[in-house]
Short mmCIF file of C-alpha atoms in Angstrom, two decimals:
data_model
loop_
_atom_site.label_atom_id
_atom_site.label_comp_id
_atom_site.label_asym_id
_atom_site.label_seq_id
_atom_site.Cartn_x
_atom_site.Cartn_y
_atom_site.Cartn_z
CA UNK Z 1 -98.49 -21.37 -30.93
CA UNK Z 2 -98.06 -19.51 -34.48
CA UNK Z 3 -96.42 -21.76 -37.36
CA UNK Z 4 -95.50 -20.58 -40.20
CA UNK Z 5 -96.19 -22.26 -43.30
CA UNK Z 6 -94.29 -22.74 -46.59
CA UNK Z 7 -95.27 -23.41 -49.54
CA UNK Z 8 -91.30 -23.39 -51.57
CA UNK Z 9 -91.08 -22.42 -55.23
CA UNK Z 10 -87.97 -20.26 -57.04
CA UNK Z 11 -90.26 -17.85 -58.67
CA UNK Z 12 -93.18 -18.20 -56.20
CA UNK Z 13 -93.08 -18.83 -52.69
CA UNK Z 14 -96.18 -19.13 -50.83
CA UNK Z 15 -96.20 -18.74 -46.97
CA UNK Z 16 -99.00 -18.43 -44.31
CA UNK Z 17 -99.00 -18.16 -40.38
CA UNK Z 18 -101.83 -19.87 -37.94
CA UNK Z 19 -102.27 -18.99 -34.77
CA UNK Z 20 -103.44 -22.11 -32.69
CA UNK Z 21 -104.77 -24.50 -32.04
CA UNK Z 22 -107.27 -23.49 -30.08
CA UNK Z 23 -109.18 -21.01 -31.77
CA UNK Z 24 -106.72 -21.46 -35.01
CA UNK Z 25 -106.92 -17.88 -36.96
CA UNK Z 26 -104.97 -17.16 -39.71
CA UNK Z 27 -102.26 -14.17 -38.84
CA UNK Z 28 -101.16 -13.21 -42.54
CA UNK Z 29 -100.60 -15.25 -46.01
CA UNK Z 30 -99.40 -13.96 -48.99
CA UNK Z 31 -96.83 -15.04 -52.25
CA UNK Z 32 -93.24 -13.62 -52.66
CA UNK Z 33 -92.74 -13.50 -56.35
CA UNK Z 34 -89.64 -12.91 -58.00
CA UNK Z 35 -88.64 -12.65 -61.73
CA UNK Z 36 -88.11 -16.13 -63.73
CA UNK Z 37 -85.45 -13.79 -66.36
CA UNK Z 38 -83.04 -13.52 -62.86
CA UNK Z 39 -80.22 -16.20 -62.40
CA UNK Z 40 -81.56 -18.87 -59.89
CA UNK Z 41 -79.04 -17.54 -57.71
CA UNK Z 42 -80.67 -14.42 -57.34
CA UNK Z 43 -84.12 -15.43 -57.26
CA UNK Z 44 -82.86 -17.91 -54.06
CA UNK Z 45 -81.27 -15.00 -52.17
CA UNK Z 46 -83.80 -12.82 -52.86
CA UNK Z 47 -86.56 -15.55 -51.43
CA UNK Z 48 -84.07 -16.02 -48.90
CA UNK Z 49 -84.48 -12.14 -47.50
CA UNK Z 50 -88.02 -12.38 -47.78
CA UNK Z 51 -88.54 -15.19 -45.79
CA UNK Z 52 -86.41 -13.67 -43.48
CA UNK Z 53 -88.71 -10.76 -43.14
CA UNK Z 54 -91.86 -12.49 -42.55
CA UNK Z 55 -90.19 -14.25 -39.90
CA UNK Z 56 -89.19 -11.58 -38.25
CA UNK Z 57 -92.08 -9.33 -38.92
CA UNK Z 58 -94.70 -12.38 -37.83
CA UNK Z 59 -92.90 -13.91 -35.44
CA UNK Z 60 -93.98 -17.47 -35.94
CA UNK Z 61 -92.92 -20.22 -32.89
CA UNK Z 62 -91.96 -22.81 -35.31
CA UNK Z 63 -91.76 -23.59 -39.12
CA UNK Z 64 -93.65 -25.78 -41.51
CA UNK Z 65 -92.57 -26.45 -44.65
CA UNK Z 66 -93.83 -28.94 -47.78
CA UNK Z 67 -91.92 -31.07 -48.72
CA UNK Z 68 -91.04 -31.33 -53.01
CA UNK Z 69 -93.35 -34.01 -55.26
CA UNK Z 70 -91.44 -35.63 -57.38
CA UNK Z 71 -93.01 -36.46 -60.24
CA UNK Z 72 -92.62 -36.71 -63.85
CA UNK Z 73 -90.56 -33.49 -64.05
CA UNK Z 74 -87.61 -34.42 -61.64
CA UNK Z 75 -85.79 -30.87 -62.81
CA UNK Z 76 -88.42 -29.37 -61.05
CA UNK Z 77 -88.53 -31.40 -57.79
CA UNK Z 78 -84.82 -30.28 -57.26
CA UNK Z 79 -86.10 -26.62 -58.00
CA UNK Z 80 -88.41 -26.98 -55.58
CA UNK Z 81 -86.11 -28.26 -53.02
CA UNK Z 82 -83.70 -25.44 -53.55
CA UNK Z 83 -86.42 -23.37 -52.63
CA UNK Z 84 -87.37 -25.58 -49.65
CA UNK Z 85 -83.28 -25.05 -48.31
CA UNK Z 86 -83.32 -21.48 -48.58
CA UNK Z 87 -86.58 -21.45 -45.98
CA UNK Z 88 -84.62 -24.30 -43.89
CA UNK Z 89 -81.70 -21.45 -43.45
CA UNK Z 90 -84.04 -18.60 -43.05
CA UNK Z 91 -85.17 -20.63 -39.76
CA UNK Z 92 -82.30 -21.89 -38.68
CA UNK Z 93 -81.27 -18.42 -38.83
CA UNK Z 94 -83.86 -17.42 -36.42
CA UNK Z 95 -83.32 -20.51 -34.02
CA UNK Z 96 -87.03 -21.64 -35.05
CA UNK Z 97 -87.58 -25.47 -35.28
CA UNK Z 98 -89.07 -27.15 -38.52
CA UNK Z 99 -91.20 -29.69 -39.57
CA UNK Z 100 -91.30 -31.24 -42.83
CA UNK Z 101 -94.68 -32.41 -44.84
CA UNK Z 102 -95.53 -33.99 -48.02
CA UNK Z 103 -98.53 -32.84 -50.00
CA UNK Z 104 -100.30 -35.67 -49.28
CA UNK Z 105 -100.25 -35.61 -45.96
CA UNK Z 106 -101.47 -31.77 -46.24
CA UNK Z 107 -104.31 -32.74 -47.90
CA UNK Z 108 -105.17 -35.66 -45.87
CA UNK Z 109 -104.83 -33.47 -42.55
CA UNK Z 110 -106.84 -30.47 -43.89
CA UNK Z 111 -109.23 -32.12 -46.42
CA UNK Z 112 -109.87 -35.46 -44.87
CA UNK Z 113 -108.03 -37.54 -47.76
CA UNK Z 114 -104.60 -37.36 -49.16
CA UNK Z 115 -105.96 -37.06 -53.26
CA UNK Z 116 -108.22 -33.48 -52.79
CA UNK Z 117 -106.94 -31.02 -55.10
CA UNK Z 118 -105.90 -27.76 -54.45
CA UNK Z 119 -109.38 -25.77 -54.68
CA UNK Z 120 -110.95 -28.52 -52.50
CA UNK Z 121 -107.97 -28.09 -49.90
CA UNK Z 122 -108.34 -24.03 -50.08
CA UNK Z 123 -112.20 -24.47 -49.17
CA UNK Z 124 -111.53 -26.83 -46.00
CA UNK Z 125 -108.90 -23.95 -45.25
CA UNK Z 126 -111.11 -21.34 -45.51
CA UNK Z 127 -113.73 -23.75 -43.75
CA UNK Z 128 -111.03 -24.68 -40.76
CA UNK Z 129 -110.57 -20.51 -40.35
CA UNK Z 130 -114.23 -19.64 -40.57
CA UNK Z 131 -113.15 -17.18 -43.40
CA UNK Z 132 -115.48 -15.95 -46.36
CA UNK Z 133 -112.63 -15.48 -48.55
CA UNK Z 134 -108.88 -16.45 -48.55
CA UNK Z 135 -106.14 -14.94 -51.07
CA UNK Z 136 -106.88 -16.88 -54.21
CA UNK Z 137 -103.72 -17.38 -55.33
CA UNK Z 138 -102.68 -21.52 -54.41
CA UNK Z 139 -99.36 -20.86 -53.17
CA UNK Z 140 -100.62 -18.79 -50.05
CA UNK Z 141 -103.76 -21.39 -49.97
CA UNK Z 142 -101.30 -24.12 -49.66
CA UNK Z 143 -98.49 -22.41 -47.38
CA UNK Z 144 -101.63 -21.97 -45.13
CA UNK Z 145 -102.91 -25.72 -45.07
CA UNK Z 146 -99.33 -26.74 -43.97
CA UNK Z 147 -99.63 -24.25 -41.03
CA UNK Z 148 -102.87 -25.66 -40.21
CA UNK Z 149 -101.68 -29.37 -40.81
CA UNK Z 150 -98.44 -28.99 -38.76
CA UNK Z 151 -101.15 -27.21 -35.99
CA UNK Z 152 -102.96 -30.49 -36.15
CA UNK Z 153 -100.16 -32.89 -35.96
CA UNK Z 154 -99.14 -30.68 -33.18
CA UNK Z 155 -101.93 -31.40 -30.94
CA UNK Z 156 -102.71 -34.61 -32.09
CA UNK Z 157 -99.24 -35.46 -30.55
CA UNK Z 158 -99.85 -33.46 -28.10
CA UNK Z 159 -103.23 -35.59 -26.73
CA UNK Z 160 -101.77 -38.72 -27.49
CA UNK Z 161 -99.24 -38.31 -25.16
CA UNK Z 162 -101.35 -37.11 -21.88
CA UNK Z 163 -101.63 -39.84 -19.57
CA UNK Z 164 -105.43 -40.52 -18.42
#
């Protein structure tokens, strides 16, 4: 199976796509970045074409996507889940089914524990991939670890509901 992960922001957008779960590798990862100066409704449509390319140029099974923290800073949790609609669309679009994960539960699937922060959670990525380096920047760490996590709630499912 290949999931694609997102990682939703309006100015960056970080995605990554596992191949798994046996031998999980990573496929591609990588940050679409748009300008802060545009209107938000051009930084959402143009997030919205891009995500429509990597789906169509990676071809992922199904769709993973975090869901928004809300915090302190509730402005920026609806942001956030702006960004987190436009991806819905984009796979809807492409008949691909989607999952929904809060950061916690990222971190507790990849890292063990639901509190690691986000340098601990991109070195039980790289870790989980067997890769010496990973791109550095944390919204194509992150977009990866909710691949991987959807991968492992995937199979976990998956064994729990074989009959012995």
């Amino acid at each position: 199976m290949r999931v694609l992960g997102i990682d939703p922001g309006t100015v960056l957008l970080g995605y990554g796509v596992v191949q798994g779960p046996s031998n999980t590798t990573l496929v591609a990862c990588g940050v679409l970045k748009v300008s802060a100066k545009l209107t938000v409704e051009r930084r959402l449509c143009t997030l919205f074409d891009g995500v429509c390319d990597v789906i169509e140029s990676l071809q992922p099974d199904e769709v993973a996507i975090e869901e928004p923290f809300i915090g302190v800073n509730v402005k920026s949790a609806f942001m956030v889940g702006r960004a987190q609609a436009l991806a819905i669309l984009a796979a809807a679009r492409s008949g691909l089914p989607v999952s929904y994960y809060s950061p916690a539960e990222v971190k507790r699937q990849v890292s063990g524990h639901g509190r690691g922060d986000k340098i601990q959670v991109r070195t039980m990525v790289m870790l989980q991939l067997g890769l010496q380096e990973l791109d550095e920047r944390f919204d194509a760490t992150d977009a990866v670890a909710v691949a991987l996590c959807h991968l492992h709630a995937r199979d976990a499912a998956r064994r729990l509901s074989v009959q012995p």
